PDB file of C-alpha atoms in Angstrom:
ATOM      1  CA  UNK A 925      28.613   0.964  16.293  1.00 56.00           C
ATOM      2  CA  UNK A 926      28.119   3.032  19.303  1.00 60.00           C
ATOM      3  CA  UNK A 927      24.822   4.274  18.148  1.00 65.00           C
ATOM      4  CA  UNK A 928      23.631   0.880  17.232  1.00 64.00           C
ATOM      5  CA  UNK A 929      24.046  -0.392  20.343  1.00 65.00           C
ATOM      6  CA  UNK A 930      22.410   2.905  22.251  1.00 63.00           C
ATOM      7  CA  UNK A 931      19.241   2.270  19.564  1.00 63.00           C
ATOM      8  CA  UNK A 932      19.331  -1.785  20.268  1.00 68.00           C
ATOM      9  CA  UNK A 933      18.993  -0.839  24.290  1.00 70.00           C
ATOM     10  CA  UNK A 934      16.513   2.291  23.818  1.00 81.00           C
ATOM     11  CA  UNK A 935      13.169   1.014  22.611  1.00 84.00           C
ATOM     12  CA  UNK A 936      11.572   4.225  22.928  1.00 89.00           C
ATOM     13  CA  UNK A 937      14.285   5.623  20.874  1.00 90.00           C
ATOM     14  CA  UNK A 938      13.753   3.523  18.342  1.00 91.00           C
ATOM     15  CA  UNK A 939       9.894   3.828  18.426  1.00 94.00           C
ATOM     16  CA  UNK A 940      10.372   7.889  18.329  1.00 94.00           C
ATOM     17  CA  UNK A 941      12.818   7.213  14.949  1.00 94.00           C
ATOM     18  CA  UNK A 942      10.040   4.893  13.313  1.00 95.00           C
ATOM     19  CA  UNK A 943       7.230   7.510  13.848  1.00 96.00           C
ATOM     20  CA  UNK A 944       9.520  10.727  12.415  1.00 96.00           C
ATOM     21  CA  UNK A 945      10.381   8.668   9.429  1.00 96.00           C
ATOM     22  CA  UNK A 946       6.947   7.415   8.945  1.00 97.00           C
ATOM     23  CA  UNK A 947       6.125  11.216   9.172  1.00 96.00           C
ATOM     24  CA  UNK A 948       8.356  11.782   6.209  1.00 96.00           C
ATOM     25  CA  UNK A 949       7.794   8.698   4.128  1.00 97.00           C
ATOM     26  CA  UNK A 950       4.296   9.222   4.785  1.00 96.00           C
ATOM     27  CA  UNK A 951       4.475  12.583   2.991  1.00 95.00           C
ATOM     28  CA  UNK A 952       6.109  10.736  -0.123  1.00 95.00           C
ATOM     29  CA  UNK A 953       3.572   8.337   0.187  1.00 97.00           C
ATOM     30  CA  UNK A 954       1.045  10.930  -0.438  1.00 95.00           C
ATOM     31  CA  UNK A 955       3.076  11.747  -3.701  1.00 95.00           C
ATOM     32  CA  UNK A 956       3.094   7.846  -5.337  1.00 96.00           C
ATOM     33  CA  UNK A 957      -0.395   7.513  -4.045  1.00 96.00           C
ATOM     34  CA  UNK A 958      -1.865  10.856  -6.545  1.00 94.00           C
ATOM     35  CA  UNK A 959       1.089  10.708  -8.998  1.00 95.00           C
ATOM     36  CA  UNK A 960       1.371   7.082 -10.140  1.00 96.00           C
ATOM     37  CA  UNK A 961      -1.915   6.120 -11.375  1.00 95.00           C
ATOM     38  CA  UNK A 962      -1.304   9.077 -13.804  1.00 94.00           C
ATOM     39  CA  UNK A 963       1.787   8.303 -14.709  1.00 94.00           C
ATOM     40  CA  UNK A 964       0.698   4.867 -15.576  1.00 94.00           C
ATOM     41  CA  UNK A 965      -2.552   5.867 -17.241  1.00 94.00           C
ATOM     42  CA  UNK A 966       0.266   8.504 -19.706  1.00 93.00           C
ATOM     43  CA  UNK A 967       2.420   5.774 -20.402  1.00 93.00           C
ATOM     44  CA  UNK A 968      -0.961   3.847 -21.489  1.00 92.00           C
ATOM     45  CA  UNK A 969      -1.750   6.571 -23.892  1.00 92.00           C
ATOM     46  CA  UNK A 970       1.537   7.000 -25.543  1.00 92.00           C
ATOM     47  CA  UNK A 971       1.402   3.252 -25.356  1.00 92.00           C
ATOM     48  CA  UNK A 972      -1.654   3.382 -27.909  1.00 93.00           C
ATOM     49  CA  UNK A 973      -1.056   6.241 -29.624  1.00 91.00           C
ATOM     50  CA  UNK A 974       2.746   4.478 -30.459  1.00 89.00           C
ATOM     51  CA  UNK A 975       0.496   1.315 -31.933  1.00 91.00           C
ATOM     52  CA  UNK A 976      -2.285   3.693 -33.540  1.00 91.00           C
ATOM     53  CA  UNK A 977       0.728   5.734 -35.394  1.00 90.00           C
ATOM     54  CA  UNK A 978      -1.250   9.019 -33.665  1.00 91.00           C
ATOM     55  CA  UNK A 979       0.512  12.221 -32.390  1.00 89.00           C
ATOM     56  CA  UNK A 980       0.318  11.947 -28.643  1.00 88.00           C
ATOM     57  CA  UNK A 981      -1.356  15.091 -26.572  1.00 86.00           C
ATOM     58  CA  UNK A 982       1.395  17.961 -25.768  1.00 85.00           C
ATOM     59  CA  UNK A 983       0.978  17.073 -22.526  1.00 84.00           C
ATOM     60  CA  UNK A 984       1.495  13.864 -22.521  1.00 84.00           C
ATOM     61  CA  UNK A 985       4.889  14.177 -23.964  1.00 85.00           C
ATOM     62  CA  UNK A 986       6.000  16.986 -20.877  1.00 87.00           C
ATOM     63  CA  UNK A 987       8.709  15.113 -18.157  1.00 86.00           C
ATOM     64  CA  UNK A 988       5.889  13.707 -15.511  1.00 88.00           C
ATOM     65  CA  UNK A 989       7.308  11.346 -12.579  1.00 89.00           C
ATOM     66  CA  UNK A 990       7.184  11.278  -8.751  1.00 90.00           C
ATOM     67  CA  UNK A 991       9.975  14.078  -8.366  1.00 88.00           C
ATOM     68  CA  UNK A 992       8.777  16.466 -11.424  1.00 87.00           C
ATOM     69  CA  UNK A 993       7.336  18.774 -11.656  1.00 85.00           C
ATOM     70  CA  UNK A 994       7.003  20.179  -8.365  1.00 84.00           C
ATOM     71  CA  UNK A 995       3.757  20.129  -6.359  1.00 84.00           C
ATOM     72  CA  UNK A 996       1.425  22.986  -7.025  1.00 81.00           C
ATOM     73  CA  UNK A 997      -1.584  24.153  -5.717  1.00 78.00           C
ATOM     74  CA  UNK A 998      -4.294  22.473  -8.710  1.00 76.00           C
ATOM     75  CA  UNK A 999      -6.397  26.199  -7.690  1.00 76.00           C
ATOM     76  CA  UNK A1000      -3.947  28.749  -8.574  1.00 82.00           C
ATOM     77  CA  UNK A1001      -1.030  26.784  -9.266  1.00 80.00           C
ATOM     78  CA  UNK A1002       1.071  27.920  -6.310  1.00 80.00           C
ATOM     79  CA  UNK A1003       4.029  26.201  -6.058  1.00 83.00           C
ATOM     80  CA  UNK A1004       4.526  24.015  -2.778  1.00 84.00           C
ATOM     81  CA  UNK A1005       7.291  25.477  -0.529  1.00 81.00           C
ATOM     82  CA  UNK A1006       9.169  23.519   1.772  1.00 80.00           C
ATOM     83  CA  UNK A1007       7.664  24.429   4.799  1.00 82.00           C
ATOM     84  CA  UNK A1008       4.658  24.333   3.384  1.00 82.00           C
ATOM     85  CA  UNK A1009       5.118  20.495   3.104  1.00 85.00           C
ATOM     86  CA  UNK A1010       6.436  19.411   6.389  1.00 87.00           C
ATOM     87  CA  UNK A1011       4.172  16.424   7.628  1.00 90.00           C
ATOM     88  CA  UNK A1012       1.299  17.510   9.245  1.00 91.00           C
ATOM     89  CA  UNK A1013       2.663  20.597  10.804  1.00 89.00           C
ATOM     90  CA  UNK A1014       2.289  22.384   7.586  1.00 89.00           C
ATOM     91  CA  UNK A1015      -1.707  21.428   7.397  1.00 88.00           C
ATOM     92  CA  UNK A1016      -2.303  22.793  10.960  1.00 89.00           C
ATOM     93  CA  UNK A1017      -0.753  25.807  10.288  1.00 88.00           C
ATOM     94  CA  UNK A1018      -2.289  26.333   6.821  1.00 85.00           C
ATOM     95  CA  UNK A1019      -5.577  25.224   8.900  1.00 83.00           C
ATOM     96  CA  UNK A1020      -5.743  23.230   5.672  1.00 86.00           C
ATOM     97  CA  UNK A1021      -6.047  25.399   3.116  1.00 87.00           C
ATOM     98  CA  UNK A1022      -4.083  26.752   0.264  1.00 83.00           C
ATOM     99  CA  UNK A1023      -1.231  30.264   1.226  1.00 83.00           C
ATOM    100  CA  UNK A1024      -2.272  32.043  -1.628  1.00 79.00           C
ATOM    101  CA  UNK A1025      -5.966  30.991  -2.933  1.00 83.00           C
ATOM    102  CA  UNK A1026      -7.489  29.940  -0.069  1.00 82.00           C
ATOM    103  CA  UNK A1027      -8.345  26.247  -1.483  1.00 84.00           C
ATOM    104  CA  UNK A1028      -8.966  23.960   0.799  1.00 88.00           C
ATOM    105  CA  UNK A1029      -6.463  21.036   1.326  1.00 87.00           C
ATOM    106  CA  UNK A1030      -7.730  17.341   1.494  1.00 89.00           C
ATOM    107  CA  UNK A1031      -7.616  15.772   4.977  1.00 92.00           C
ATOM    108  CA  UNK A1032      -6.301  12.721   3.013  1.00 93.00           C
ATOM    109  CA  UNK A1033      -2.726  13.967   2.914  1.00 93.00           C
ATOM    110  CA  UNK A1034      -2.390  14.462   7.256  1.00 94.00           C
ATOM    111  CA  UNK A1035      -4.279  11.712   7.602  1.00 96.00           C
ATOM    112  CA  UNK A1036      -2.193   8.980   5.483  1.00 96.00           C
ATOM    113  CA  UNK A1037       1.182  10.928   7.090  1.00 97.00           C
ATOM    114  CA  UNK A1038      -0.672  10.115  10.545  1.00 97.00           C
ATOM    115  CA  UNK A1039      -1.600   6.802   9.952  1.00 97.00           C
ATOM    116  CA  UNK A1040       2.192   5.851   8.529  1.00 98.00           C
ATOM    117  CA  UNK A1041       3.702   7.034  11.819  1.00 97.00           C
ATOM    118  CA  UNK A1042       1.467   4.989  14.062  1.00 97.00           C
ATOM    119  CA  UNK A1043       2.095   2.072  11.725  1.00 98.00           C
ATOM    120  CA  UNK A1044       5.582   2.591  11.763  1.00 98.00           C
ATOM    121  CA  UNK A1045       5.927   2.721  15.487  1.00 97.00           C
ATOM    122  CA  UNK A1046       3.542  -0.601  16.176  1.00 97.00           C
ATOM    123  CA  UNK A1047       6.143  -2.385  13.952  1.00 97.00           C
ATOM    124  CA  UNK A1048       9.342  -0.810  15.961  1.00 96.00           C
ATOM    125  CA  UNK A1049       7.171  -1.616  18.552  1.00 95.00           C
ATOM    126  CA  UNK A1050       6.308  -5.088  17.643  1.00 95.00           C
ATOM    127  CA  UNK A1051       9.713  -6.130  15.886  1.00 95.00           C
ATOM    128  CA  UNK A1052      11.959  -4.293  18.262  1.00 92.00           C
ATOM    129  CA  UNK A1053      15.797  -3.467  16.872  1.00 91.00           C
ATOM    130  CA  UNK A1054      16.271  -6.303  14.229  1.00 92.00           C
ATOM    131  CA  UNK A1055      16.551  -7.068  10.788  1.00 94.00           C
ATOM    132  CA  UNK A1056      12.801  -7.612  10.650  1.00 96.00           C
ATOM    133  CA  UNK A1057      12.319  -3.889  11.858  1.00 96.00           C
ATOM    134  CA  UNK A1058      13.863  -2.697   8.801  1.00 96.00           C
ATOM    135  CA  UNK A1059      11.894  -5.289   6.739  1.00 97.00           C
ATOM    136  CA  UNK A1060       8.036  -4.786   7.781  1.00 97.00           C
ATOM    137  CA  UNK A1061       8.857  -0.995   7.846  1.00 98.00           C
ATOM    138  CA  UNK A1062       9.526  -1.002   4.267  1.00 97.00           C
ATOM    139  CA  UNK A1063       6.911  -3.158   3.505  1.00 98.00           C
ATOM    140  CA  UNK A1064       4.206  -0.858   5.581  1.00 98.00           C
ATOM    141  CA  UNK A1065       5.179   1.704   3.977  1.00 98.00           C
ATOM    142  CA  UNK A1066       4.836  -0.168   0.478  1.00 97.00           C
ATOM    143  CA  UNK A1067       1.249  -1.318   1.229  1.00 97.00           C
ATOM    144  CA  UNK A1068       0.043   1.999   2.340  1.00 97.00           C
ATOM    145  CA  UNK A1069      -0.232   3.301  -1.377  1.00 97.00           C
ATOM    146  CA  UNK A1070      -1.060  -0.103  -2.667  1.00 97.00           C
ATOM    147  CA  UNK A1071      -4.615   0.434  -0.089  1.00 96.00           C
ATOM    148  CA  UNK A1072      -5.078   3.772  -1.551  1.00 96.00           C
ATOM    149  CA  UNK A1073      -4.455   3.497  -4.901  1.00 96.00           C
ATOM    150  CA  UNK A1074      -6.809   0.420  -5.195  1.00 95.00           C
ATOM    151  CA  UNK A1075      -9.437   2.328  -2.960  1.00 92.00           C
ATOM    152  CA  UNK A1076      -9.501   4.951  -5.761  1.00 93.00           C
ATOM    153  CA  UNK A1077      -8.523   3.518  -9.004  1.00 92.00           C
ATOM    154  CA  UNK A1078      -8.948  -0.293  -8.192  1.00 92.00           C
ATOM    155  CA  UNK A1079      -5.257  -0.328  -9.513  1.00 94.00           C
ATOM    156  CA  UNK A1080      -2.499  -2.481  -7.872  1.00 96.00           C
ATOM    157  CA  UNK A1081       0.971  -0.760  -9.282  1.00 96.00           C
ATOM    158  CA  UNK A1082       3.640  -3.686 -10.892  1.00 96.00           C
ATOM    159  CA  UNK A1083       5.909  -1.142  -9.723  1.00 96.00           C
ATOM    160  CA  UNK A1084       4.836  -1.552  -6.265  1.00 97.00           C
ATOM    161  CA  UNK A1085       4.070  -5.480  -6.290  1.00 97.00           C
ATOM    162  CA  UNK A1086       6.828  -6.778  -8.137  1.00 96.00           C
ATOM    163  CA  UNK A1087       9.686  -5.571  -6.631  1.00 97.00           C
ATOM    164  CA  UNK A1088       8.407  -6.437  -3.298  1.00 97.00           C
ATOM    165  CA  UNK A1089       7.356 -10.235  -4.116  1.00 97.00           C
ATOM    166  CA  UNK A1090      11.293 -10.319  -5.544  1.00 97.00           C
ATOM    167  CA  UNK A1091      12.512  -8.468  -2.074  1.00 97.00           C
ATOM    168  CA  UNK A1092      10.772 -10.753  -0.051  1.00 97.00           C
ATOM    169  CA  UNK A1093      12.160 -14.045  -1.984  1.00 97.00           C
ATOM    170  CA  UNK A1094      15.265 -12.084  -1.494  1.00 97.00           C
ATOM    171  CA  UNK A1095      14.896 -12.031   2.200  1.00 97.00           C
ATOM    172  CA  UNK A1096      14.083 -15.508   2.562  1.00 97.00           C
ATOM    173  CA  UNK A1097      17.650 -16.517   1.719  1.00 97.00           C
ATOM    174  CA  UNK A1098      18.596 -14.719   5.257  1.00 96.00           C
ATOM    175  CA  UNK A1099      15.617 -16.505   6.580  1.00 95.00           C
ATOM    176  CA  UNK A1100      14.037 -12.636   7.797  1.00 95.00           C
ATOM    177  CA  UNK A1101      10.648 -13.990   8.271  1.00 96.00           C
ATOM    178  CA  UNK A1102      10.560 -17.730   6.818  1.00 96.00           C
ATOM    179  CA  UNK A1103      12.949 -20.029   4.679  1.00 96.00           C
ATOM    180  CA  UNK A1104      13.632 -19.804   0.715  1.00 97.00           C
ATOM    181  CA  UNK A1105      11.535 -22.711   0.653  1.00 97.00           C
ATOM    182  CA  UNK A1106       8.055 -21.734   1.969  1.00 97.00           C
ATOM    183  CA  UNK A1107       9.011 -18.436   0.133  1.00 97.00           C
ATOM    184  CA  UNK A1108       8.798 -20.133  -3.301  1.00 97.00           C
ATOM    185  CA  UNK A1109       6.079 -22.379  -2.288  1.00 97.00           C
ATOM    186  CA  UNK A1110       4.194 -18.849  -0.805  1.00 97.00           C
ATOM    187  CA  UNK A1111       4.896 -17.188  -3.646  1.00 97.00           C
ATOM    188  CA  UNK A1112       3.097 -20.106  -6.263  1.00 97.00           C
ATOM    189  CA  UNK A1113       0.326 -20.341  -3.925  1.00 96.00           C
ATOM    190  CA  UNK A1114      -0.459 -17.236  -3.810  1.00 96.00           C
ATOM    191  CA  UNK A1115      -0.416 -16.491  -7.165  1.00 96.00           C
ATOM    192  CA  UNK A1116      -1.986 -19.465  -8.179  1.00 95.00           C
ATOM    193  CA  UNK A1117      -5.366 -19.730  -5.099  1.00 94.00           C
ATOM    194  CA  UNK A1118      -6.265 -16.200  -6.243  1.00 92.00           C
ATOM    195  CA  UNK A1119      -5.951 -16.941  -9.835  1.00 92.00           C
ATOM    196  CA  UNK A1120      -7.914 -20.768  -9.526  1.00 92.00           C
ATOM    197  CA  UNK A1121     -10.806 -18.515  -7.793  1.00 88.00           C
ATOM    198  CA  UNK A1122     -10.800 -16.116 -10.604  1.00 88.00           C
ATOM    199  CA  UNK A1123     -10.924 -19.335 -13.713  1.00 92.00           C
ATOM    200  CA  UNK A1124     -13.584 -20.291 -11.743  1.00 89.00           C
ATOM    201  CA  UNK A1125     -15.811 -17.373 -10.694  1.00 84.00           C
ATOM    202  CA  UNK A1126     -15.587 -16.219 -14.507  1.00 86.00           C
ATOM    203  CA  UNK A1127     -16.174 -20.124 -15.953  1.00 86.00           C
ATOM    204  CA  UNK A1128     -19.378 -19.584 -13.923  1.00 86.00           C
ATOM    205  CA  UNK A1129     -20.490 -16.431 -14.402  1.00 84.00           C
ATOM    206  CA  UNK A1130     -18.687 -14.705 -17.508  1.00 80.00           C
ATOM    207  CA  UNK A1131     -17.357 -12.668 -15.103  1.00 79.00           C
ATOM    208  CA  UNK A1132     -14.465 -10.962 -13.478  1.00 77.00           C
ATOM    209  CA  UNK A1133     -14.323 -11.362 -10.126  1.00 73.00           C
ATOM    210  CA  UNK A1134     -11.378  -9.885  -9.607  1.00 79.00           C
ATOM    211  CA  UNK A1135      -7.999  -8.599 -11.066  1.00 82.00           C
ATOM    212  CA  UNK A1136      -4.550  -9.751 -11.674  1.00 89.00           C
ATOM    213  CA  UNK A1137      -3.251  -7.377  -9.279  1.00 93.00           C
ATOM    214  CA  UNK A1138      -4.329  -9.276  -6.351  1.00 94.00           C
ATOM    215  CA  UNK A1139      -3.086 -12.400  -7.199  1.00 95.00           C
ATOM    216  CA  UNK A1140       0.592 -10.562  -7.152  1.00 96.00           C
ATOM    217  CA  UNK A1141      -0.119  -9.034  -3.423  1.00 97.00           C
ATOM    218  CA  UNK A1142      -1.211 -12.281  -2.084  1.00 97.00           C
ATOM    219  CA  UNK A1143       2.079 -13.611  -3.791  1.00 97.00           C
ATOM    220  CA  UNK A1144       3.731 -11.233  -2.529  1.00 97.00           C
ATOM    221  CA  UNK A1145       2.824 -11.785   0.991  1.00 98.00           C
ATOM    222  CA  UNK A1146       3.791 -15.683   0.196  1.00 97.00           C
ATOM    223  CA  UNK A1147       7.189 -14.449  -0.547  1.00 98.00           C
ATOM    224  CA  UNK A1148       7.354 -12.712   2.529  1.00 98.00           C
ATOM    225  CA  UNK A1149       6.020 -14.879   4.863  1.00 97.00           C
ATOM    226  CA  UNK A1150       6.214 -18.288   3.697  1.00 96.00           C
ATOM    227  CA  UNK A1151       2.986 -20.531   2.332  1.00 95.00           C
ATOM    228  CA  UNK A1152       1.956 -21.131   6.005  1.00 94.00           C
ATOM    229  CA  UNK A1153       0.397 -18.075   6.313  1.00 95.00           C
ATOM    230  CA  UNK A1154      -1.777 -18.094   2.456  1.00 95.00           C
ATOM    231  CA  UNK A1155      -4.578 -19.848   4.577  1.00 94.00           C
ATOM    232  CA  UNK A1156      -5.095 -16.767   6.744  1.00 94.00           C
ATOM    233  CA  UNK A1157      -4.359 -13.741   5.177  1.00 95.00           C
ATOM    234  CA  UNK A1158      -7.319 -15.310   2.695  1.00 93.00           C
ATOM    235  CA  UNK A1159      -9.349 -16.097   5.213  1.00 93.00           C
ATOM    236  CA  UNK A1160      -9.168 -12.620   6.995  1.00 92.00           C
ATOM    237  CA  UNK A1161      -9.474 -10.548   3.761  1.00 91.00           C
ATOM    238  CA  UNK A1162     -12.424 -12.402   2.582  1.00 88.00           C
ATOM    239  CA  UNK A1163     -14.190 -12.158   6.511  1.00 87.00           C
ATOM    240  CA  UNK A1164     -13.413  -8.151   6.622  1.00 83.00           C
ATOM    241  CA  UNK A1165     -14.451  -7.796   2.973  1.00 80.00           C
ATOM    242  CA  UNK A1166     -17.551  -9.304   3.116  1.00 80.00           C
ATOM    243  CA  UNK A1167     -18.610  -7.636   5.984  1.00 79.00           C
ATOM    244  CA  UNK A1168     -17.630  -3.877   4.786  1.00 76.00           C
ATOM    245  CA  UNK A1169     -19.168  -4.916   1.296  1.00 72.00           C
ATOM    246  CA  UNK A1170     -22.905  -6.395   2.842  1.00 74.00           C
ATOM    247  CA  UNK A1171     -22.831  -3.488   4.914  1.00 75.00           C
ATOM    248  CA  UNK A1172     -21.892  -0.941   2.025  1.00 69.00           C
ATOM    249  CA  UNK A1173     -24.959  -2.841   0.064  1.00 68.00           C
ATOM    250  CA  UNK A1174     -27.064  -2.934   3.160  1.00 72.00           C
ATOM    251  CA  UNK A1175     -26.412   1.125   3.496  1.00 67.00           C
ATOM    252  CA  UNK A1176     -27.082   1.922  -0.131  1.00 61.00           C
ATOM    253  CA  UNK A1177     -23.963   3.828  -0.423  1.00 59.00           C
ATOM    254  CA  UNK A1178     -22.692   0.998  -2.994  1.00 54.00           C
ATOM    255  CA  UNK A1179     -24.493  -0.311  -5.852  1.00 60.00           C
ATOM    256  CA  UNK A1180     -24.345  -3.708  -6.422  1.00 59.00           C
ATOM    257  CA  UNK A1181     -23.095  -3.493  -9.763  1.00 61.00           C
ATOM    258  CA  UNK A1182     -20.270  -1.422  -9.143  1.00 66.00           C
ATOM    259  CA  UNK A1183     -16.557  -3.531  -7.974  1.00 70.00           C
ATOM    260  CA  UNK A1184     -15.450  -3.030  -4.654  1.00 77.00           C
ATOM    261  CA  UNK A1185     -11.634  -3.536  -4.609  1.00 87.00           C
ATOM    262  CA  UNK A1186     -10.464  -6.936  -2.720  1.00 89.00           C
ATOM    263  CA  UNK A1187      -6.824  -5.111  -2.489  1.00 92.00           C
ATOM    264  CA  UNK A1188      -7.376  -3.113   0.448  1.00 93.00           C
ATOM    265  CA  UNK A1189      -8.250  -6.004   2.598  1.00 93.00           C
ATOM    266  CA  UNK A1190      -5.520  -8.216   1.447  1.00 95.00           C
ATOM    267  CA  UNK A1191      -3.351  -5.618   2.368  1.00 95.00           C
ATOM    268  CA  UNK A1192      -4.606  -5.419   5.276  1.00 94.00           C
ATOM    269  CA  UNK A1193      -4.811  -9.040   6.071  1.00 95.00           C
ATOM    270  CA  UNK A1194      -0.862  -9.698   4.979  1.00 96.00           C
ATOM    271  CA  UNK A1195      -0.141  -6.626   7.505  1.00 96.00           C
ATOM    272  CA  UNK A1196      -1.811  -7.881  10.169  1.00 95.00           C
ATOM    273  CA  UNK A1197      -0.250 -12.340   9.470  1.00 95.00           C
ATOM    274  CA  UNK A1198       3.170 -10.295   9.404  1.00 96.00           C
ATOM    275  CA  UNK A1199       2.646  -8.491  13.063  1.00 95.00           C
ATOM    276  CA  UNK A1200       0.609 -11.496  14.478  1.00 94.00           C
ATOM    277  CA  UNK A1201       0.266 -14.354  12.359  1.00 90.00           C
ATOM    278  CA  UNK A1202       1.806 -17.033  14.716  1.00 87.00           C
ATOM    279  CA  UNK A1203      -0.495 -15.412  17.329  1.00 89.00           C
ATOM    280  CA  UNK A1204      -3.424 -15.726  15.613  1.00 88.00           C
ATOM    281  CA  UNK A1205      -2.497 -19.478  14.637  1.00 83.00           C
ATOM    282  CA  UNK A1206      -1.132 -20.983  17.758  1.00 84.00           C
ATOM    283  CA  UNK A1207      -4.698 -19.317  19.544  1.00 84.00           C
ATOM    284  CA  UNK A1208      -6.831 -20.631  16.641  1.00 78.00           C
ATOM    285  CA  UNK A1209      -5.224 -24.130  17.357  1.00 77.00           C
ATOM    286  CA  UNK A1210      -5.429 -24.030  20.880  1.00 83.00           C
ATOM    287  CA  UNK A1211      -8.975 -23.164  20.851  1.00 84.00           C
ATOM    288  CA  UNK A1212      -9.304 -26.163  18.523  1.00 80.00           C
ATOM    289  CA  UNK A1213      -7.807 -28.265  20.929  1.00 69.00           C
TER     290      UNK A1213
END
């Protein structure tokens, strides 16, 4: 109780906490982002070799999750050491490459440790000691993977969305960040603006415009924060990625042709209505008049 109360007075205390956990869960994070859209893409093809009545590769069939087997170098197959893998630290020291082979190690994996620390200490920051600390902290951390593994694979893991969109109608009931019933009404309206948008666009043009995945995020965010703030997560997203996809275009370094994922900027969007939403709002209406 003692230490609750020290934390609850100690901002900067609390801020130092966020950013050594996000150090940590930012090193996991590197994990789910390169080890779940394999897992998934295995259980798709014991999925159809199960319907086909195939044998399955022999690797396919080995135990594959996000705790075995343990990290290796994919050069010489070193196995990853503990202090090898402490956040960050490690990759300096290594000067980012591999003990034994030399390989170089991707900047990716310091980099998304970095970026879940700062993250972690604007909400800390932002939310100070509450409830709603503990909340957007767990849902940071959910999104960064969700950015990443879109960004790469232009996947948006059920095993990421779906819990959360249930954890945030969950939270509602203790009124965290909005009430059970803006939750439920988020959560439809998320779902179904996305999914409208995508009858539409492929009525139209015969087309995908976008995947199913999405529509879960932006309900998820509904959940979380109530259908108040559908209008301008959608909004933002769509402003941000039109301007990164023209410019892509405009730069050549993006065919036309080829999808860019809307995920990332939803993502980003819900992150930033959760931090400032009502800012952004109240501003918006007072310019308005």
């Amino acid at each position: 109780m003692e230490i609750m109360e020290f934390l609850a007075g100690s901002p900067l205390l609390l801020i130092i906490i966020s950013v050594l956990l996000g150090l940590i869960i930012g090193s996991f994070i590197n994990v789910v982002i390169y080890r779940l859209p394999k897992m998934m893409m295995r259980d798709w093809r014991l999925q159809c070799h199960e319907l086909q009545g195939t044998a399955p590769a022999e690797d396919d069939l080995k135990p594959y999750n996000l705790n075995t087997p343990r990290s290796r170098c994919p050069g010489c197959n070193h196995a990853i050491s503990a202090w090898e893998n402490i956040p960050v630290i490690s990759y300096l020291f290594l000067r980012g490459r591999c003990k034994e082979c030399g390989q170089s190690i991707s900047i990716r994996y310091p980099l998304i440790e970095t970026l879940t620390a700062l993250l972690s200490a604007l909400v800390a920051w932002h939310f100070g000691f509450s409830w709603q600390t503990a909340a957007a902290l767990l849902l940071t951390w959910a999104l960064i993977p969700l950015v990443f593994i879109d960004l790469e694979h232009q996947l948006l893991p059920d095993d990421i969305t779906l819990p959360l969109l249930w954890l945030g109608l969950g939270l509602s009931l203790f009124g965290i960040f909005t009430d059970p019933g803006s939750a439920i009404v988020g959560a439809m309206a998320g779902y179904l603006s996305l999914w409208s948008v995508y009858i539409l666009f492929k009525l139209a043009t015969g087309k995908e415009g976008m995947g199913y995945g999405d529509f879960k995020l932006l309900a998820l965010f509904g959940a979380w924060l109530g259908w108040q703030t559908i209008p301008l997560i959608i909004i933002l997203s769509s402003l941000v990625g039109s301007i990164v996809g023209i410019t892509l275009i405009i730069l050549r370094r993006h065919q036309r042709e080829i999808p860019i994922p809307f995920g990332p900027y939803l993502a980003a969007a819900g992150w930033i209505a959760l931090m400032w939403g009502d800012s952004i709002t109240n501003a918006y209406l007072n310019w308005i008049g």
